Coordinates of C-alpha atoms in Angstrom, one line a residue:
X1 CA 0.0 0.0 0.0
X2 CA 0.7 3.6 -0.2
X3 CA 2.9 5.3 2.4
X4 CA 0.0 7.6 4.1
X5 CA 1.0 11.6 4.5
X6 CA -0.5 10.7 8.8
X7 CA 1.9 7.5 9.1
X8 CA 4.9 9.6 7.6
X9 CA 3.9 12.8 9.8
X10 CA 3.3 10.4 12.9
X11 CA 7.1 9.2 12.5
X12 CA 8.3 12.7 12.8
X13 CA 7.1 12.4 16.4
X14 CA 8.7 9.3 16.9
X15 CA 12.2 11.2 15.3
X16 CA 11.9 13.9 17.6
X17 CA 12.1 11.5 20.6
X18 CA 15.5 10.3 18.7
X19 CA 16.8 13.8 18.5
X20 CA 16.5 14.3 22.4
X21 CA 17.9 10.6 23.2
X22 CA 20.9 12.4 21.2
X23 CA 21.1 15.4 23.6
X24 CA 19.9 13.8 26.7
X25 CA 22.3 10.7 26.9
X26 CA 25.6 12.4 26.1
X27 CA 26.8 13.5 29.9
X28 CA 27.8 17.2 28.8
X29 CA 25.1 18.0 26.5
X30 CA 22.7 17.2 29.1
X31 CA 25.0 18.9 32.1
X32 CA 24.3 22.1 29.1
X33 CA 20.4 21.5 29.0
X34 CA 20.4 21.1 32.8
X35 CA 22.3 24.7 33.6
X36 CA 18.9 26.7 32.3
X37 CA 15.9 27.1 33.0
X38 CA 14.9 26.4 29.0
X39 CA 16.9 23.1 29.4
X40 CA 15.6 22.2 32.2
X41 CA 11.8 22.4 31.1
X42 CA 12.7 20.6 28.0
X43 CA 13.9 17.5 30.5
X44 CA 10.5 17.9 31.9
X45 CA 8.6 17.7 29.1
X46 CA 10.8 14.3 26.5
X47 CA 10.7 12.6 30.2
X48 CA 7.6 12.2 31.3
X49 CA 5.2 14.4 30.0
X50 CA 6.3 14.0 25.2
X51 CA 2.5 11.6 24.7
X52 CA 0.9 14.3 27.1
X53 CA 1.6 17.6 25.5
X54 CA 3.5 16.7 22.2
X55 CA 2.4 13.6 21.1
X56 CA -1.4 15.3 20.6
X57 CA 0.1 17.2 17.7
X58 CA 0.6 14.3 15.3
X59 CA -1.6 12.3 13.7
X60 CA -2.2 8.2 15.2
X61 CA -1.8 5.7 12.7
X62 CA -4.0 2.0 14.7
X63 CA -2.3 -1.2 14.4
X64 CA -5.5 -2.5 14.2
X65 CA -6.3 -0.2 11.0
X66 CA -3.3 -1.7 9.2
X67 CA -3.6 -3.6 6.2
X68 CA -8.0 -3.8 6.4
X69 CA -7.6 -4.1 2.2
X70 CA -7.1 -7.8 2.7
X71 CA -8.1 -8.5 -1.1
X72 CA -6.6 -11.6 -2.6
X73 CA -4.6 -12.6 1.1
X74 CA -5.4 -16.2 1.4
X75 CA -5.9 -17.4 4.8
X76 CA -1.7 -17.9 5.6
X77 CA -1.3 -14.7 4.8
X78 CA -3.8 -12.7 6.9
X79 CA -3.0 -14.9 9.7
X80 CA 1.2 -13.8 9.3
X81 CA 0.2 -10.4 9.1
X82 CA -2.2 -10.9 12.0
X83 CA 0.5 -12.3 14.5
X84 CA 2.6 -9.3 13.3
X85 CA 0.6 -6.9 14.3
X86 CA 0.4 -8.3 17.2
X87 CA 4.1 -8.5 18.0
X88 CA 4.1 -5.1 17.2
X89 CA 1.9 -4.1 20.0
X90 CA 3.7 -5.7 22.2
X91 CA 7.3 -4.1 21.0
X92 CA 5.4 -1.0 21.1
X93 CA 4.4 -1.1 24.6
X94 CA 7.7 -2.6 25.7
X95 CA 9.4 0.3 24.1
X96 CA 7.6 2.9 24.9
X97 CA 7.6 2.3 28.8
X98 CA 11.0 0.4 29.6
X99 CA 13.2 1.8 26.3
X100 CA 11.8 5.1 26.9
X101 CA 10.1 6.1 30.3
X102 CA 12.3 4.0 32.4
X103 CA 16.0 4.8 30.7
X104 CA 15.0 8.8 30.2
X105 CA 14.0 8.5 34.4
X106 CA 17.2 7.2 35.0
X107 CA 19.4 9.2 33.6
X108 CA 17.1 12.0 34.8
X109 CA 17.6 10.7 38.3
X110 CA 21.5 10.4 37.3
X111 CA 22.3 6.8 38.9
X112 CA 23.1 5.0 35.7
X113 CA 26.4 3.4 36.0
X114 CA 29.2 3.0 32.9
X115 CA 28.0 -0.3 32.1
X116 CA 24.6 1.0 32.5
X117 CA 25.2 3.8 30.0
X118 CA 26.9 1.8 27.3
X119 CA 23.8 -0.4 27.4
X120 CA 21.7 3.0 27.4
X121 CA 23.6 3.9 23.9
X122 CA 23.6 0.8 22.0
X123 CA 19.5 0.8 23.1
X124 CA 19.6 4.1 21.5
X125 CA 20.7 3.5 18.5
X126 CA 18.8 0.2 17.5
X127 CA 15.7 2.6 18.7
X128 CA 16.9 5.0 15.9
X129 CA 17.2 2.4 13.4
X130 CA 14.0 1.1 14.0
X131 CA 12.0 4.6 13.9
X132 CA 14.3 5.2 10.4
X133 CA 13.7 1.8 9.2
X134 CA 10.1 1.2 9.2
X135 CA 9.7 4.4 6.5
X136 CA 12.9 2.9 4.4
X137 CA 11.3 -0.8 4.1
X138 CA 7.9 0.7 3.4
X139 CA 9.6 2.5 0.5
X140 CA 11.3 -0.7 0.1
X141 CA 7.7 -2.3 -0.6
X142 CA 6.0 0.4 -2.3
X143 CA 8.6 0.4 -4.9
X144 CA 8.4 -3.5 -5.3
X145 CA 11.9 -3.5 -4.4
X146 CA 11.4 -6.1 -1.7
X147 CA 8.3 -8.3 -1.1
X148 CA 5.7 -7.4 1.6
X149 CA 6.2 -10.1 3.7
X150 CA 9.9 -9.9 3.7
X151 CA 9.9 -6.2 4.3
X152 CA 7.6 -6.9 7.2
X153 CA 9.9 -9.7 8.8
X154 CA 12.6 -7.4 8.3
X155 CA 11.0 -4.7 10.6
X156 CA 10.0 -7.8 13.2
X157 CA 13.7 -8.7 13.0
X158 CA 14.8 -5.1 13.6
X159 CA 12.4 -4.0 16.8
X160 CA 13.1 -7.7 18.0
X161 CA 16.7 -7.3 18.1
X162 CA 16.5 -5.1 21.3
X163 CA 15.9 -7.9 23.4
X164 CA 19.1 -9.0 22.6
X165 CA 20.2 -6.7 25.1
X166 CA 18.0 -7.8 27.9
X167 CA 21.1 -10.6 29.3
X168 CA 22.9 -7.1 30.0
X169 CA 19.7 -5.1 31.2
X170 CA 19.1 -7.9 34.4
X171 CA 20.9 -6.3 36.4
X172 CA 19.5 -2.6 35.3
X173 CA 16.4 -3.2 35.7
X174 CA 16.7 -5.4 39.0
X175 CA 18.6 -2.7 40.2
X176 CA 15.9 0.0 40.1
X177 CA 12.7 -1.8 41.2
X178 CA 10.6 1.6 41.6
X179 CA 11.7 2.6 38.0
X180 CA 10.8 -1.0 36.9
X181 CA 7.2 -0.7 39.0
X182 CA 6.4 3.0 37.5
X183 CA 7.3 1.8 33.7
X184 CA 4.9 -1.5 34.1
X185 CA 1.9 0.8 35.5
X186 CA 2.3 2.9 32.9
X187 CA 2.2 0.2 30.5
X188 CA -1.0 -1.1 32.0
X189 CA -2.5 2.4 32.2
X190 CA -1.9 2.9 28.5
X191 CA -4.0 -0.3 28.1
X192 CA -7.3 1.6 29.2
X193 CA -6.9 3.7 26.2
X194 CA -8.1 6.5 28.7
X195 CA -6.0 10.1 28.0
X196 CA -6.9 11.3 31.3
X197 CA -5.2 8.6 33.1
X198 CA -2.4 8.9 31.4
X199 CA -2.1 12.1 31.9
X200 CA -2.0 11.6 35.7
X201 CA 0.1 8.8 35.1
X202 CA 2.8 10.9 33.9
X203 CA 2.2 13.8 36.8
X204 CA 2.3 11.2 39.4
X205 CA 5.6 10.2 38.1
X206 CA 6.9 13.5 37.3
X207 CA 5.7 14.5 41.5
X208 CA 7.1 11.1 42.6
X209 CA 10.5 11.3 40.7
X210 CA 11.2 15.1 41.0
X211 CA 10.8 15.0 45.0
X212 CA 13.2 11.5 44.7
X213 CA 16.0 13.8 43.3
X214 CA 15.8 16.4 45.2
X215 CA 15.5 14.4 48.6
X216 CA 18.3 12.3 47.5
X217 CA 20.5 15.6 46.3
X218 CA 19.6 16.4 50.0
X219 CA 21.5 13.6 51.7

């Protein structure tokens, strides 16, 4: 099918969140965004609160939209496109809350250790491939370059590879069981499909994490 203007425009939100992971998880870039007050609102805003107030501002392309022209699919064919879809979800919500929420709040709370950070990086750039790739192997598709269903194992094969990772993550992510219990609520909350709890979902962290730091910078 055609590359739709909403899916491309979508992306760009999805590119944006790749041009702060840029900023935010090279030390002195953020030690420059965190010495002003402009810099310091902008931490505010990718970290807990980008599907709150930016997100609303592109268009939302629905899993469960893709592919509804199912003309001339025989019955092997809807049901591989079905089960990818469905691995996408799950990458998706995976990403979004333990890729994104949980690594952006702990390098906002500044305990990541080296190991931690090298980790952090190589995360970050599989998460860039994967936003860049899935507009490349649509192109890829559109322009009969490449089969659909190899294009679309190829994007499986891409946003899969970052659980190759997870062996190193362990101890991460056991390490920071607060972190680990705000990303998975999150995750749930985003299930309701509810805005508003979102919303307050991403206050309550914001409250929660911001008081955190500063008692802790107390000590």
């Amino acid at each position: 099918s055609v590359l739709s203007r909403s899916f491309v425009f979508e992306n760009l939100f999805y590119q944006c969140m790749c041009v702060w992971g840029f900023f935010y998880y090279n030390s002195e870039l953020r030690a420059s965004l965190q010495s002003n007050k402009i810099g310091k609102g902008l931490e505010i805003l990718f970290c807990f609160l980008p599907y709150v107030v930016i997100r609303p501002f592109f268009p939302t392309t629905r899993f469960k939209d893709a592919g509804t022209n199912k003309t001339g699919r025989s019955d092997k064919l809807r049901y591989f496109y079905e089960i990818g879809t469905h691995l996408v979800k799950i990458f998706y919500l995976w990403g979004k809350y333990f890729l994104g929420f949980f690594i952006n709040w702990l390098v906002f709370l500044d305990i990541p250790s080296d190991d931690d950070m090298v980790l952090i990086h190589g995360v970050f750039l599989l998460n860039v491939g994967t936003v860049s790739i899935a507009v490349f192997l649509h192109t890829l598709r559109f322009k009969k370059v490449l089969p659909p269903q190899l294009t679309f194992s190829l994007y499986l094969g891409q946003i899969y590879s970052t659980f190759c990772g997870l062996p190193l993550a362990y101890t991460m992510f056991l390490s920071h069981p607060m972190l680990c219990f705000l990303a998975l609520s999150g995750l749930i909350c985003n299930m309701t499909r509810s805005k508003l709890a979102h919303a307050v979902w991403s206050l309550s962290c914001l409250i929660l994490l911001k008081s955190y730091k500063q008692s802790s910078g107390s000590r």
